[in-house]
Amino acid sequence: MSTLRFHAIKGSLGSKPVAVEEKIRRSELFGENVFNENTMRQYLTKDAFVGVVNAIKYGKKIDRGIADQVASSMKDWALSKGVTHYTHWFQPLTGATAEKHDAFFETTGDGMAIEKFGGSQLVQQEPDASSFPSGGIRNTFEARGYTAWDPTSPAFIYGTTLCIPTIFVAYTGEALDYKTPLLRALHAVDDAATAVCRYFDKNVKKVSSSLGWEQEYFLIDKRLAASRPDITLTGRTLLGHSPAKGQQLDDHYFGSIPTRALNFMRELENECMLLGIPVKTRHNEVAPNQFELAPIFEEANLAVDHNSLLMDVMGRIASRHNFKVLMHEKPFAGINGSGKHNNWSLSTDTGVNLLAPGKTPMSNLQFLTFFINTIKAVHKHEALLRAAIASASNDHRLGANEAPPAIISVFIGEQLTKVLEELEGVTKGKLSPQEKTELKLNVVGKIPDVLLDNTDRNRTSPFAFTGNKFEFRAVGSTANCGNPMTVLNTIVAKQLKDFKVEVDALIDKKDLKKDEAIFNVLREYIKSSRDILFEGNGYGKEWEEEAKRRGLSNNKTTPEALKARISEQTIALFEEMEVMSRIETEARYEIEIEAYIMHIQIEGRVLGDIARNHIVPTAVKYQNILIENVKGLKEIFDKKYEAVSKEQLSLIEDISSHIEGINANVTKMINERKKANSIDDIEKKAYAYCFNVKPLFDDIRYHCDKLELLIDDEIWPLTKYRELLFTR
């Protein structure tokens, strides 16, 4: 194994940057391989174009005649670019994307062949797909899952394949993917937000949810990564002593991007431009060999598709540059992990960002309405938001280094906190003309000035307001954004729906004017949601105790967090907003809890294998070298040998102690796994893996990492942290 390690190091040191050609402007490349509006204008008939645009903007159905025209034009466009196959591209509940390629090629029965692609192939397919997780919605032998075209996300060409974004549902209609509930949630928030917007602007007909994700990742030389079985099989290092130098000097953050990494980024960005992914920002992150890229904001459904596509493209391009991309939330102990900040907002079809203050008191009242309702929604459903970002890998990140804690809270800054405190004092019921004027001019009217110098300074908040959007920072780097975005848009939709009911009741029954009713409802929301607001540092016992006093949940592990997924409140929420049925909600819980069990089980098996089959034999080998040394010293020094071999004897004893610690804990871990596997109840099994199996990982790692410091570097089998993190 040490031979493999040094062979990998030698190969990585000889790596040269892969040349990347950039011949034209990015703007000229953008969307070249996308069947977007510009391409549709060129290839579609007027009727077909109008039909697709109406489907995208207003959710109208596309009839079969129009679908046939779209399919024919899509095929002609794809063939002109050298495409040979098509696929329905979807996002099953595995966390990855899925595709099954079919050729345009069809025989005609007379020994001839043609390229064929019709409306039926475009609109719906029936892949086997029986092995995808369904949470009990269907049996494996009942393989009838259907993919159906999503016209709101344009088709694109990747390689020689036309990829058609689709939803994935069971024969009985239940969602088996991330996209279907997201589309329903976006429809719900559109309806609810549009209704509230009409208090302020009767011309608003549609509200869209926007998303800007920030993708963090590590780039590791692929030869070094391949020399580590834990990275290969789990995506993270299960062992490894921290190097003397980590991130403590902050010299990597925003530093000059290494040439190899920069050339990878350049090729990645070129590919993103072709695919219509509007990536804009790239930089070094805090940890060594950690980086980030971020796009311009897009409509949420499209942004989710683009992030899922990007993660796939990153892996393929990284390989061409002799890199492996590590998306795991915590691939290395002792340094920062990776997240995927989700920057979320709502915008109207009239061009107004509902989370950005305006220039008039009325537009600022609209801002406050959506701002306060979002805070109220997060407060009411904070446990569900935590569940939306729960995973075995994200558990390692939350609460570590600069990552947000597991407690969901909202940061809005000192100045906006003062604004809310002033609004708390609004008179109940009708307002005097003087109070209305005071509110509009000196409270609501001054919000833009307040925000000019109210930049976000709290990097540990899980959910922060950052000027014109909320940033959900607790999302993990491997996550499909569809999961947290479905939850966030659903809870905001529900809250806005309730808000409108309350405001209308005050107008109709209490004879209040519209702005008086809005102020009255917002005042009560501010009072009832005060506990979710937190401006301080989110780490340590002090905040945990304070959060407990406030009634906020502190679910540090996935099994604890996921219970909120199947609470009666959650099930009622999703059913009322027509986002998911009880069956779909319960199925997702089962899928996610089972995925947690599988991840911990795999890590346990890999750790046991490495510890016993790589570390212990190496320790014994080095121990034997020491024993031979002691024997030689005894022959030379006779009775004095103990004095001159004191350190060697101590080292032999230390190694034996750590070997014993490894074997004892691996045996204990295996026994605990067996006990857990015998449990039928999936929730109890997850708890057994979480609290009985997983803690033993740290015990095993402790002894292995101590041996790394004791054993000759020349024979140590695993590529070390210093080599993984500082080989550029």
Coordinates of N, CA, C and O in Angstrom, one line a residue, residues 531 542-552:
D531 N -38.5 34.8 19.1 CA -37.6 33.8 19.6 C -36.7 33.2 18.5 O -35.7 32.7 18.8
E542 N -23.9 27.9 25.7 CA -24.7 29.1 26.1 C -25.9 29.3 25.1 O -27.0 29.5 25.6
W543 N -25.6 29.2 23.8 CA -26.6 29.4 22.8 C -27.6 28.2 22.8 O -28.8 28.3 22.7
E544 N -27.1 27.0 23.1 CA -27.9 25.8 23.1 C -28.9 25.9 24.3 O -30.1 25.6 24.1
E545 N -28.5 26.4 25.4 CA -29.4 26.6 26.6 C -30.4 27.7 26.3 O -31.6 27.6 26.6
E546 N -29.9 28.8 25.7 CA -30.8 29.9 25.3 C -31.9 29.4 24.3 O -33.1 29.8 24.4
A547 N -31.4 28.7 23.3 CA -32.3 28.1 22.3 C -33.4 27.2 22.9 O -34.6 27.3 22.5
K548 N -33.0 26.4 23.9 CA -33.9 25.6 24.6 C -35.0 26.4 25.3 O -36.2 26.0 25.3
R549 N -34.5 27.4 26.0 CA -35.5 28.3 26.7 C -36.5 29.0 25.7 O -37.6 29.2 26.0
R550 N -36.0 29.2 24.5 CA -36.9 29.8 23.5 C -37.8 28.8 22.8 O -38.7 29.2 22.0
G551 N -37.6 27.5 23.1 CA -38.4 26.5 22.4 C -38.0 26.1 21.1 O -38.8 25.5 20.3
L552 N -36.7 26.4 20.7 CA -36.2 26.0 19.4 C -35.6 24.6 19.5 O -35.0 24.2 20.5

